[in-house]
Amino acid sequence: MKNDSSYQKIWSTVSSIPIGKVSSYGQIADLSGLPGRARLVGKALGYSPEDRQVPWYRVLRSDGKIAFPAGSEQALKQTGLLQEEGVVVLNNRVKLTEFQWQPDLAELLFKLEY
DNA sequence: ACCTTGACATTGG
DNA sequence: GCCAATGCCAAGG
């Protein structure tokens, strides 16, 4: 894989999503200083190291839908993990108005130090 | 260098 | 809300 530093930032940002909250590929890209690279976020999560506690399942599409096809093994796994922490998933989708992560000032500053 | 492929986003119908 | 068309951009062939 190429461009490890971008992946590092992405993993780091995703790791700061609190339990019970979700984010989107675009939001993670923006917060990671990589505007316009939502697709890279998906790629990075695909490579996310098992040993690093990266909550990849808290990242959804901009409309709240799980990125994997409904009913697929991956989608079912993601749904289960989300529900375990209290996030409601219906028809392969989460209501963002209710569960989307709103990073606070401290978190934004934390990201900028990097 | 060219072409294809995505765990994407936005817009318009 | 669903679908299609566009724009996007890094990876891999």
Short mmCIF file of C-alpha atoms (C1' of nucleotides) in Angstrom, two decimals, chain C:
data_model
loop_
_atom_site.label_atom_id
_atom_site.label_comp_id
_atom_site.label_asym_id
_atom_site.label_seq_id
_atom_site.Cartn_x
_atom_site.Cartn_y
_atom_site.Cartn_z
"C1'" DG C 1 -36.66 7.73 -1.02
"C1'" DC C 2 -34.68 5.54 -5.27
"C1'" DC C 3 -31.85 5.87 -9.44
"C1'" DA C 4 -28.60 7.74 -12.78
"C1'" DA C 5 -25.19 10.87 -14.09
"C1'" DT C 6 -20.96 13.32 -12.65
"C1'" DG C 7 -17.05 14.37 -10.18
"C1'" DC C 8 -13.55 12.57 -7.48
"C1'" DC C 9 -8.89 10.18 -6.53
"C1'" DA C 10 -5.65 6.53 -5.00
"C1'" DA C 11 -4.36 1.65 -6.12
"C1'" DG C 12 -3.38 -2.07 -9.01
"C1'" DG C 13 -3.05 -4.21 -13.55
#
